[in-house]
CSV table of C-alpha atoms and ligand atoms in Angstrom, one decimal:
chain,number,residue,atom,x,y,z
O,1,UNK,CA,16.8,-29.4,27.8
O,2,UNK,CA,19.0,-27.2,30.1
O,3,UNK,CA,17.0,-25.0,32.6
O,4,UNK,CA,18.4,-21.6,33.6
O,5,UNK,CA,17.2,-19.5,36.5
O,6,UNK,CA,18.0,-15.9,35.7
O,7,UNK,CA,17.6,-13.5,38.6
O,8,UNK,CA,17.0,-9.8,37.8
O,9,UNK,CA,16.1,-10.7,34.2
O,10,UNK,CA,13.7,-7.8,33.9
O,11,UNK,CA,16.6,-5.3,34.4
O,12,UNK,CA,19.0,-3.9,32.0
O,13,UNK,CA,21.7,-6.6,31.7
O,14,UNK,CA,19.4,-9.4,32.6
O,15,UNK,CA,16.9,-8.7,29.8
O,16,UNK,CA,19.8,-8.3,27.3
O,17,UNK,CA,21.1,-11.7,28.5
O,18,UNK,CA,17.8,-13.4,28.1
O,19,UNK,CA,17.5,-12.0,24.5
O,20,UNK,CA,21.1,-13.1,23.8
O,21,UNK,CA,20.5,-16.6,25.1
O,22,UNK,CA,17.3,-17.2,23.1
O,23,UNK,CA,19.0,-15.8,20.0
O,24,UNK,CA,21.9,-18.2,20.5
O,25,UNK,CA,20.2,-21.3,21.8
O,26,UNK,CA,16.6,-21.0,20.6
O,27,UNK,CA,14.4,-23.8,21.9
O,28,UNK,CA,17.4,-25.8,23.3
O,29,UNK,CA,17.1,-24.1,26.7
O,30,UNK,CA,14.5,-23.0,29.1
O,31,UNK,CA,14.7,-19.8,31.1
O,32,UNK,CA,12.9,-19.0,34.3
O,33,UNK,CA,13.2,-15.3,35.0
O,34,UNK,CA,13.0,-14.5,38.7
O,35,UNK,CA,12.5,-10.8,39.4
O,36,UNK,CA,10.9,-8.7,42.1
O,37,UNK,CA,10.1,-5.8,39.6
O,38,UNK,CA,11.6,-3.0,41.6
O,39,UNK,CA,11.6,0.4,39.9
O,40,UNK,CA,14.5,-1.0,37.7
O,41,UNK,CA,12.6,-4.1,36.5
O,42,UNK,CA,10.5,-3.7,33.4
O,43,UNK,CA,8.6,-6.6,31.7
O,44,UNK,CA,8.3,-4.4,28.6
O,45,UNK,CA,12.0,-5.3,28.1
O,46,UNK,CA,10.9,-8.9,27.5
O,47,UNK,CA,7.9,-8.4,25.2
O,48,UNK,CA,9.6,-10.2,22.4
O,49,UNK,CA,10.1,-13.4,24.4
O,50,UNK,CA,7.1,-13.4,26.8
O,51,UNK,CA,5.1,-15.8,24.8
O,52,UNK,CA,7.8,-18.4,24.2
O,53,UNK,CA,7.0,-21.8,25.6
O,54,UNK,CA,10.5,-22.1,27.0
O,55,UNK,CA,10.3,-18.9,29.0
O,56,UNK,CA,8.6,-18.3,32.4
O,57,UNK,CA,8.4,-15.2,34.5
O,58,UNK,CA,8.2,-15.5,38.3
O,59,UNK,CA,7.7,-12.4,40.3
O,60,UNK,CA,9.6,-13.0,43.5
O,61,UNK,CA,12.1,-11.3,45.9
O,62,UNK,CA,15.4,-13.1,46.0
O,63,UNK,CA,15.3,-12.5,49.8
O,64,UNK,CA,12.2,-14.7,50.1
O,65,UNK,CA,13.7,-18.1,50.9
O,66,UNK,CA,10.3,-19.9,50.6
O,67,UNK,CA,9.6,-18.5,47.1
O,68,UNK,CA,13.1,-19.2,45.9
O,69,UNK,CA,13.2,-22.8,47.3
O,70,UNK,CA,9.9,-23.5,45.6
O,71,UNK,CA,11.4,-22.6,42.2
O,72,UNK,CA,14.2,-25.1,42.8
O,73,UNK,CA,11.9,-27.8,44.1
O,74,UNK,CA,9.4,-27.4,41.2
O,75,UNK,CA,12.1,-27.3,38.5
O,76,UNK,CA,15.2,-29.3,37.7
O,77,UNK,CA,17.4,-26.2,37.5
O,78,UNK,CA,20.8,-26.6,35.8
O,79,UNK,CA,22.2,-23.1,35.8
O,80,UNK,CA,21.7,-20.0,37.8
O,81,UNK,CA,22.8,-16.6,36.4
O,82,UNK,CA,22.4,-14.2,39.3
O,83,UNK,CA,22.0,-10.6,38.2
O,84,UNK,CA,19.3,-9.3,40.7
O,85,UNK,CA,20.7,-6.5,42.7
O,86,UNK,CA,20.2,-2.9,43.6
O,87,UNK,CA,22.7,-1.4,41.1
O,88,UNK,CA,22.8,2.4,41.3
O,89,UNK,CA,25.6,4.0,43.3
O,90,UNK,CA,23.8,7.3,43.9
O,91,UNK,CA,20.8,5.5,45.4
O,92,UNK,CA,23.2,3.5,47.6
O,93,UNK,CA,24.6,6.8,49.0
O,94,UNK,CA,21.1,8.0,49.9
O,95,UNK,CA,19.8,4.7,51.3
O,96,UNK,CA,22.3,1.8,51.9
O,97,UNK,CA,20.0,-0.5,53.7
O,98,UNK,CA,18.2,-2.1,50.8
O,99,UNK,CA,21.6,-2.7,49.1
O,100,UNK,CA,22.7,-4.9,52.0
O,101,UNK,CA,19.3,-6.7,52.0
O,102,UNK,CA,19.1,-7.5,48.3
O,103,UNK,CA,22.7,-7.7,47.3
O,104,UNK,CA,24.1,-9.6,50.4
O,105,UNK,CA,21.2,-11.4,51.9
O,106,UNK,CA,19.4,-12.0,48.6
O,107,UNK,CA,22.6,-13.6,47.2
O,108,UNK,CA,22.9,-15.8,50.3
O,109,UNK,CA,19.3,-16.9,49.8
O,110,UNK,CA,20.1,-17.9,46.2
O,111,UNK,CA,23.2,-19.8,47.2
O,112,UNK,CA,21.4,-21.6,50.0
O,113,UNK,CA,18.5,-22.6,47.6
O,114,UNK,CA,20.9,-23.8,44.9
O,115,UNK,CA,23.0,-25.8,47.3
O,116,UNK,CA,20.0,-27.4,48.9
O,117,UNK,CA,18.7,-28.5,45.5
O,118,UNK,CA,22.1,-29.5,44.0
O,119,UNK,CA,24.1,-31.2,46.8
O,120,UNK,CA,24.2,-34.9,47.1
O,121,UNK,CA,24.2,-36.6,50.5
O,122,UNK,CA,28.0,-37.2,50.3
O,123,UNK,CA,28.7,-33.4,49.7
O,124,UNK,CA,29.3,-33.7,46.0
O,125,UNK,CA,27.0,-32.0,43.5
O,126,UNK,CA,24.7,-33.2,40.8
O,127,UNK,CA,26.4,-33.4,37.4
O,128,UNK,CA,26.6,-30.1,35.4
O,129,UNK,CA,25.0,-27.7,37.9
O,130,UNK,CA,26.6,-24.3,37.9
O,131,UNK,CA,25.9,-20.9,39.5
O,132,UNK,CA,27.3,-17.7,38.0
O,133,UNK,CA,27.4,-14.5,40.2
O,134,UNK,CA,27.4,-11.3,38.2
O,135,UNK,CA,29.5,-8.7,39.9
O,136,UNK,CA,31.3,-5.4,39.3
O,137,UNK,CA,34.7,-3.9,38.9
O,138,UNK,CA,33.8,-1.4,41.6
O,139,UNK,CA,34.7,-3.9,44.3
O,140,UNK,CA,38.4,-3.2,43.4
O,141,UNK,CA,38.1,0.5,44.3
O,142,UNK,CA,39.7,3.3,42.4
O,143,UNK,CA,42.9,3.4,40.3
O,144,UNK,CA,45.2,6.4,40.6
O,145,UNK,CA,48.2,5.4,38.6
O,146,UNK,CA,47.3,5.6,34.9
O,147,UNK,CA,49.3,2.4,34.2
O,148,UNK,CA,47.4,0.3,36.7
O,149,UNK,CA,44.5,-2.1,35.8
O,150,UNK,CA,42.1,-4.3,37.8
O,151,UNK,CA,43.2,-8.0,37.7
O,152,UNK,CA,41.4,-10.9,39.4
O,153,UNK,CA,44.2,-10.7,42.0
O,154,UNK,CA,43.7,-7.0,42.8
O,155,UNK,CA,42.7,-6.7,46.5
O,156,UNK,CA,39.1,-5.6,47.2
O,157,UNK,CA,38.8,-2.0,48.2
O,158,UNK,CA,35.1,-0.9,47.8
O,159,UNK,CA,34.1,2.6,48.7
O,160,UNK,CA,30.4,3.2,48.1
O,161,UNK,CA,27.7,1.3,49.9
O,162,UNK,CA,26.8,-0.3,46.5
O,163,UNK,CA,30.3,-1.6,45.9
O,164,UNK,CA,30.6,-2.7,49.6
O,165,UNK,CA,27.4,-4.7,49.2
O,166,UNK,CA,28.6,-6.3,46.0
O,167,UNK,CA,32.0,-7.1,47.6
O,168,UNK,CA,30.2,-8.8,50.5
O,169,UNK,CA,28.1,-10.8,48.0
O,170,UNK,CA,31.3,-11.9,46.1
O,171,UNK,CA,32.8,-13.0,49.4
O,172,UNK,CA,29.7,-15.0,50.3
O,173,UNK,CA,29.9,-16.8,46.9
O,174,UNK,CA,33.6,-17.4,47.5
O,175,UNK,CA,32.9,-18.7,50.9
O,176,UNK,CA,30.4,-21.2,49.4
O,177,UNK,CA,33.0,-22.3,46.9
O,178,UNK,CA,35.8,-22.6,49.5
O,179,UNK,CA,33.7,-24.2,52.2
O,180,UNK,CA,31.2,-26.4,50.4
O,181,UNK,CA,33.0,-26.8,47.0
O,182,UNK,CA,29.8,-25.2,45.6
O,183,UNK,CA,30.0,-25.1,41.8
O,184,UNK,CA,30.2,-21.4,41.0
O,185,UNK,CA,32.0,-18.6,39.1
O,186,UNK,CA,32.2,-14.9,39.8
O,187,UNK,CA,32.5,-12.4,37.0
O,188,UNK,CA,33.5,-8.7,37.6
O,189,UNK,CA,32.5,-6.5,34.8
O,190,UNK,CA,33.1,-2.8,33.9
O,191,UNK,CA,30.4,-0.2,33.0
O,192,UNK,CA,27.8,-1.6,30.5
O,193,UNK,CA,25.8,0.5,28.0
O,194,UNK,CA,23.2,-0.4,25.4
O,195,UNK,CA,19.5,-1.0,25.0
O,196,UNK,CA,17.1,-1.1,28.0
O,197,UNK,CA,19.3,0.7,30.5
O,198,UNK,CA,17.3,2.6,33.0
O,199,UNK,CA,17.8,6.4,32.6
O,200,UNK,CA,19.3,6.9,36.0
O,201,UNK,CA,22.7,5.8,34.6
O,202,UNK,CA,25.0,8.1,32.7
O,203,UNK,CA,24.5,7.2,29.1
O,204,UNK,CA,20.7,6.9,28.8
O,205,UNK,CA,20.2,9.8,31.2
O,206,UNK,CA,22.3,12.0,28.9
O,207,UNK,CA,20.5,10.8,25.8
O,208,UNK,CA,17.1,11.4,27.3
O,209,UNK,CA,18.0,14.8,28.8
O,210,UNK,CA,19.6,16.0,25.6
O,211,UNK,CA,16.6,15.1,23.4
O,212,UNK,CA,14.4,17.0,25.8
O,213,UNK,CA,16.7,20.0,25.9
O,214,UNK,CA,17.4,19.5,29.6
O,215,UNK,CA,20.7,20.2,31.4
O,216,UNK,CA,23.4,17.5,31.2
O,217,UNK,CA,24.6,17.2,34.8
O,218,UNK,CA,28.3,16.3,35.0
O,219,UNK,CA,29.5,15.4,38.4
O,220,UNK,CA,32.7,17.2,39.6
O,221,UNK,CA,35.2,18.0,36.9
O,222,UNK,CA,33.9,15.4,34.5
O,223,UNK,CA,37.3,13.7,34.4
O,224,UNK,CA,36.4,10.5,36.2
O,225,UNK,CA,37.1,7.5,34.0
O,226,UNK,CA,35.0,4.4,33.3
O,227,UNK,CA,35.7,1.4,31.1
O,228,UNK,CA,32.7,1.0,28.8
O,229,UNK,CA,31.5,-2.3,27.5
O,230,UNK,CA,28.6,-2.9,25.1
O,231,UNK,CA,26.1,-5.0,27.0
O,232,UNK,CA,25.8,-7.8,24.4
O,233,UNK,CA,29.5,-8.4,24.7
O,234,UNK,CA,29.1,-8.8,28.4
O,235,UNK,CA,26.2,-11.3,27.9
O,236,UNK,CA,28.4,-13.3,25.6
O,237,UNK,CA,31.2,-13.3,28.1
O,238,UNK,CA,28.9,-14.6,30.9
O,239,UNK,CA,27.7,-17.4,28.7
O,240,UNK,CA,31.3,-18.3,27.6
O,241,UNK,CA,32.5,-18.3,31.3
O,242,UNK,CA,29.7,-20.8,32.1
O,243,UNK,CA,30.5,-22.9,29.1
O,244,UNK,CA,34.3,-22.8,29.0
O,245,UNK,CA,35.6,-21.3,32.2
O,246,UNK,CA,37.1,-23.2,35.0
O,247,UNK,CA,34.7,-23.7,38.0
O,248,UNK,CA,35.6,-21.8,41.2
O,249,UNK,CA,37.4,-19.1,39.2
O,250,UNK,CA,36.7,-15.4,38.9
O,251,UNK,CA,36.9,-13.7,35.5
O,252,UNK,CA,37.1,-9.9,34.9
O,253,UNK,CA,35.1,-8.7,31.9
O,254,UNK,CA,35.9,-5.3,30.4
O,255,UNK,CA,36.0,-3.3,27.3
O,256,UNK,CA,39.6,-1.9,27.3
O,257,UNK,CA,37.7,1.3,26.5
O,258,UNK,CA,38.5,4.0,29.0
O,259,UNK,CA,36.8,7.4,28.6
O,260,UNK,CA,36.4,10.4,30.8
O,261,UNK,CA,32.7,11.2,31.5
O,262,UNK,CA,33.0,14.5,29.7
O,263,UNK,CA,34.2,12.7,26.6
O,264,UNK,CA,31.2,10.3,26.8
O,265,UNK,CA,28.8,13.2,27.0
O,266,UNK,CA,30.4,15.1,24.1
O,267,UNK,CA,30.3,11.9,22.0
O,268,UNK,CA,26.6,11.5,22.8
O,269,UNK,CA,25.9,15.1,21.7
O,270,UNK,CA,27.9,14.7,18.5
O,271,UNK,CA,26.3,11.4,17.7
O,272,UNK,CA,22.8,12.6,18.4
O,273,UNK,CA,23.4,15.6,16.1
O,274,UNK,CA,24.6,13.3,13.3
O,275,UNK,CA,21.5,11.1,13.7
O,276,UNK,CA,18.9,13.8,14.0
O,277,UNK,CA,17.5,15.0,10.6
O,278,UNK,CA,18.3,18.6,9.8
O,279,UNK,CA,14.6,19.6,10.0
O,280,UNK,CA,14.1,17.9,13.4
O,281,UNK,CA,13.5,20.8,15.9
O,282,UNK,CA,15.5,19.0,18.6
O,283,UNK,CA,18.7,19.6,16.6
O,284,UNK,CA,18.4,23.2,17.7
O,285,UNK,CA,19.0,22.4,21.4
O,286,UNK,CA,21.2,19.3,21.2
O,287,UNK,CA,24.4,21.2,21.7
O,288,UNK,CA,27.2,21.4,24.2
O,289,UNK,CA,25.5,24.4,25.8
O,290,UNK,CA,23.4,21.9,27.7
O,291,UNK,CA,26.4,20.6,29.7
O,292,UNK,CA,26.3,21.7,33.3
O,293,UNK,CA,28.9,20.9,35.9
O,294,UNK,CA,27.3,20.0,39.2
O,295,UNK,CA,28.4,19.0,42.7
O,296,UNK,CA,30.5,15.8,42.7
O,297,UNK,CA,29.2,12.4,43.9
O,298,UNK,CA,30.3,11.7,47.4
O,299,UNK,CA,33.3,9.4,47.5
O,300,UNK,CA,33.4,9.4,43.7
O,301,UNK,CA,35.8,6.8,42.4
O,302,UNK,CA,38.3,8.3,40.0
O,303,UNK,CA,39.1,5.6,37.5
O,304,UNK,CA,38.1,2.0,36.7
O,305,UNK,CA,39.9,-0.1,34.2
O,306,UNK,CA,39.7,-3.9,33.7
O,307,UNK,CA,42.5,-6.1,32.4
O,308,UNK,CA,40.4,-8.8,30.6
O,309,UNK,CA,43.6,-10.9,30.0
O,310,UNK,CA,42.4,-14.0,31.9
O,311,UNK,CA,39.0,-14.4,30.2
O,312,UNK,CA,40.7,-13.9,26.8
O,313,UNK,CA,43.4,-16.5,27.5
O,314,UNK,CA,41.3,-19.1,29.1
O,315,UNK,CA,37.8,-18.6,27.6
O,316,UNK,CA,38.6,-16.9,24.3
O,317,UNK,CA,36.4,-13.9,25.0
O,318,UNK,CA,37.2,-10.4,23.9
O,319,UNK,CA,35.2,-7.2,23.6
O,320,UNK,CA,33.9,-7.2,20.0
O,321,UNK,CA,32.0,-3.9,19.8
O,322,UNK,CA,34.0,-0.7,19.6
O,323,UNK,CA,32.7,2.3,21.5
O,324,UNK,CA,32.1,4.2,18.2
O,325,UNK,CA,29.9,1.4,16.9
O,326,UNK,CA,28.2,0.6,20.2
O,327,UNK,CA,27.2,4.2,21.0
O,328,UNK,CA,25.7,4.6,17.5
O,329,UNK,CA,23.7,1.4,18.0
O,330,UNK,CA,22.6,2.5,21.4
O,331,UNK,CA,21.5,5.9,20.3
O,332,UNK,CA,19.6,4.4,17.4
O,333,UNK,CA,17.9,2.0,19.8
O,334,UNK,CA,16.7,4.9,22.1
O,335,UNK,CA,15.5,6.8,19.0
O,336,UNK,CA,13.5,3.7,17.8
O,337,UNK,CA,12.1,3.0,21.3
O,338,UNK,CA,11.0,6.5,22.5
O,339,UNK,CA,7.8,4.9,23.9
O,340,UNK,CA,10.0,2.7,26.1
O,341,UNK,CA,11.7,5.7,27.5
O,342,UNK,CA,8.4,7.5,28.0
O,343,UNK,CA,7.0,4.5,29.9
O,344,UNK,CA,10.0,4.0,32.2
O,345,UNK,CA,10.1,7.7,33.0
O,346,UNK,CA,6.4,8.1,33.6
O,347,UNK,CA,5.9,4.9,35.7
O,348,UNK,CA,3.7,3.3,33.0
O,349,UNK,CA,5.7,0.1,33.1
O,350,UNK,CA,4.1,-0.7,36.5
O,351,UNK,CA,0.7,-0.3,34.8
O,352,UNK,CA,1.8,-2.6,32.0
O,353,UNK,CA,2.7,-5.2,34.5
O,354,UNK,CA,-0.7,-4.9,36.3
O,355,UNK,CA,-2.5,-5.2,33.0
O,356,UNK,CA,-0.5,-8.2,31.9
O,357,UNK,CA,-0.6,-10.1,35.1
O,358,UNK,CA,-3.9,-9.0,36.7
O,359,UNK,CA,-5.5,-12.4,36.1
O,360,UNK,CA,-2.5,-14.6,37.0
K,1,NAD,P1,19.3,-3.1,37.0
K,1,NAD,O1,19.2,-2.2,38.2
K,1,NAD,O2,19.0,-2.6,35.6
K,1,NAD,O3,18.4,-4.4,37.2
K,1,NAD,C1,18.3,-5.1,38.4
K,1,NAD,C2,17.1,-6.1,38.3
K,1,NAD,O4,17.1,-6.8,39.6
K,1,NAD,C3,15.8,-5.4,38.1
K,1,NAD,O5,15.0,-6.1,37.2
K,1,NAD,C4,15.1,-5.5,39.5
K,1,NAD,O6,13.7,-5.6,39.5
K,1,NAD,C5,15.8,-6.8,40.0
K,1,NAD,N1,15.8,-6.9,41.5
K,1,NAD,C6,16.2,-5.9,42.4
K,1,NAD,N2,16.0,-6.3,43.6
K,1,NAD,C7,15.5,-7.6,43.6
K,1,NAD,C8,15.1,-8.5,44.5
K,1,NAD,N3,15.2,-8.2,45.9
K,1,NAD,N4,14.6,-9.7,44.1
K,1,NAD,C9,14.5,-10.0,42.8
K,1,NAD,N5,14.8,-9.1,41.8
K,1,NAD,C10,15.3,-7.9,42.2
K,1,NAD,O7,20.8,-3.7,37.1
K,1,NAD,P2,21.8,-4.0,35.9
K,1,NAD,O8,22.5,-2.8,35.5
K,1,NAD,O9,21.1,-4.8,34.9
K,1,NAD,O10,22.8,-4.9,36.7
K,1,NAD,C11,22.6,-6.3,36.8
K,1,NAD,C12,23.8,-6.9,37.6
K,1,NAD,O11,25.0,-6.7,37.0
K,1,NAD,C13,23.9,-6.4,39.0
K,1,NAD,O12,24.2,-7.4,39.9
K,1,NAD,C14,25.0,-5.3,39.0
K,1,NAD,O13,25.7,-5.2,40.2
K,1,NAD,C15,25.9,-6.0,37.9
K,1,NAD,N6,26.7,-5.1,37.1
K,1,NAD,C16,26.2,-4.1,36.4
K,1,NAD,C17,27.0,-3.3,35.6
K,1,NAD,C18,26.4,-2.1,34.8
K,1,NAD,O14,27.1,-1.4,34.2
K,1,NAD,N7,25.1,-1.9,34.8
K,1,NAD,C19,28.3,-3.5,35.5
K,1,NAD,C20,28.9,-4.6,36.2
K,1,NAD,C21,28.1,-5.4,37.0
K,2,DAU,O1,31.7,-0.2,36.9
K,2,DAU,C1,30.5,-1.0,36.9
K,2,DAU,C2,29.4,-0.2,37.5
K,2,DAU,O2,29.0,0.8,36.6
K,2,DAU,C3,28.2,-1.1,37.9
K,2,DAU,O3,28.6,-2.0,38.9
K,2,DAU,C4,27.0,-0.2,38.4
K,2,DAU,O4,25.9,-1.1,38.7
K,2,DAU,C5,26.7,0.8,37.3
K,2,DAU,O5,25.6,1.6,37.8
K,2,DAU,C6,27.9,1.6,37.0
K,2,DAU,O6,28.3,2.5,38.1
K,2,DAU,P1,28.8,4.0,37.8
K,2,DAU,O7,28.6,4.7,39.1
K,2,DAU,O8,30.1,4.0,37.2
K,2,DAU,O9,27.7,4.4,36.7
K,2,DAU,P2,26.8,5.7,36.5
K,2,DAU,O10,26.2,5.6,35.2
K,2,DAU,O11,26.0,6.0,37.7
K,2,DAU,O12,28.0,6.8,36.4
K,2,DAU,C7,29.0,6.8,35.5
K,2,DAU,C8,29.9,8.0,35.7
K,2,DAU,O13,29.2,9.2,35.3
K,2,DAU,C9,30.3,8.2,37.1
K,2,DAU,O14,31.6,8.7,37.2
K,2,DAU,C10,29.3,9.2,37.7
K,2,DAU,C11,29.1,10.1,36.4
K,2,DAU,N1,27.8,10.7,36.3
K,2,DAU,C12,26.7,9.9,36.5
K,2,DAU,C13,25.4,10.4,36.4
K,2,DAU,C14,24.2,9.5,36.5
K,2,DAU,C15,27.6,12.0,36.1
K,2,DAU,O15,28.6,12.8,35.9
K,2,DAU,N2,26.4,12.6,36.0
K,2,DAU,C16,25.2,11.8,36.1
K,2,DAU,O16,24.1,12.4,36.1
């Protein structure tokens, strides 16, 4: 049975990945979820899997070398899928330090631990061991020419403290591959959306605010462009890269689905109105009147757009979920999980953790 260490598995993409993997492989794999449970980590995301015999949760900081080394010495780990990171650009603008610590030094700790566990005395590696570093398209900077796309060969040009820290972590992974022939891949993905996304990010924030009749804050002129990908498609891409990709390669993962922020917000309002029953009082206030233009994000990147040609050609992956389908599924999920939203916005998920793990 193959054993995966998934870091950051209590976050948005990590928890979707764990669900995806159990749905796909069932009892054929074992997953050890290593997460510090920062504000962004929520064990409620994993309620459905927490009692599985082939699932273990370890609360640990990826910067804690002792704790991470222990996980590798106590388990025969075959795969690492490394999601854990500080992930929000606005927070990085306010406080860059923790981004360097977690994203750069934490990644180095993970690499050191995996190398120590997997390397043979002659410098080769044990059969089948693989590390996948989950990164972002933001490392490539911002596109100004509408005909340009991010390719794996596009030079790095990060602007925010977040993207600078992710770029540094990518280079550290690359350094391990180049220097030690460490068996890894890097994936650089565009903006994800879907279930379990913390409502500091555009789509869940707008859904939540709209339902509560609060302003919908659009930064700047609302014409910044992001390339949106349904999270399950990303999870599938990560698995396919580990299974079918060439080691030491980088693969860009993107939706070919570019939208201006204002378009996204208007689509959310329209979709919410379609989904809300006519006699639901919220329908009164879910209108475009809630839109409010506010001061721009500092250093706001204008456009991101991935060319997912390499992953399609080499691995056979392509984005399956159209935005129209994905946004409906997402809104329906937030409707059906209003308690989840209440908990993450009221801090109750910390209490949930304390209750669940008080005796452990
Ligand atoms: P998230 O903020 O929702 O989750 C991050 C998780 O990491 C949380 O569970 C948190 O508790 C955990 N974590 C943070 N610091 C930790 C530490 N020091 N030790 C252990 N665990 C820690 O993030 P996300 O949106 O799910 O992103 C996951 C990864 O994917 C990140 O590496 C991010 O850079 C990358 N990524 C995200 C997107 C996106 O659109 N969300 C797109 C491309 C790449
Ligand atoms: O491109 C991949 C990246 O996508 C990931 O690496 C990051 O972890 C993830 O957070 C995301 O970064 P963005 O900065 O693009 O996502 P965010 O949801 O914060 O913002 C999306 C766009 O919406 C961006 O142009 C800023 C704008 N925005 C955001 C918020 C939260 C607003 O206009 N208003 C808002 O309130």
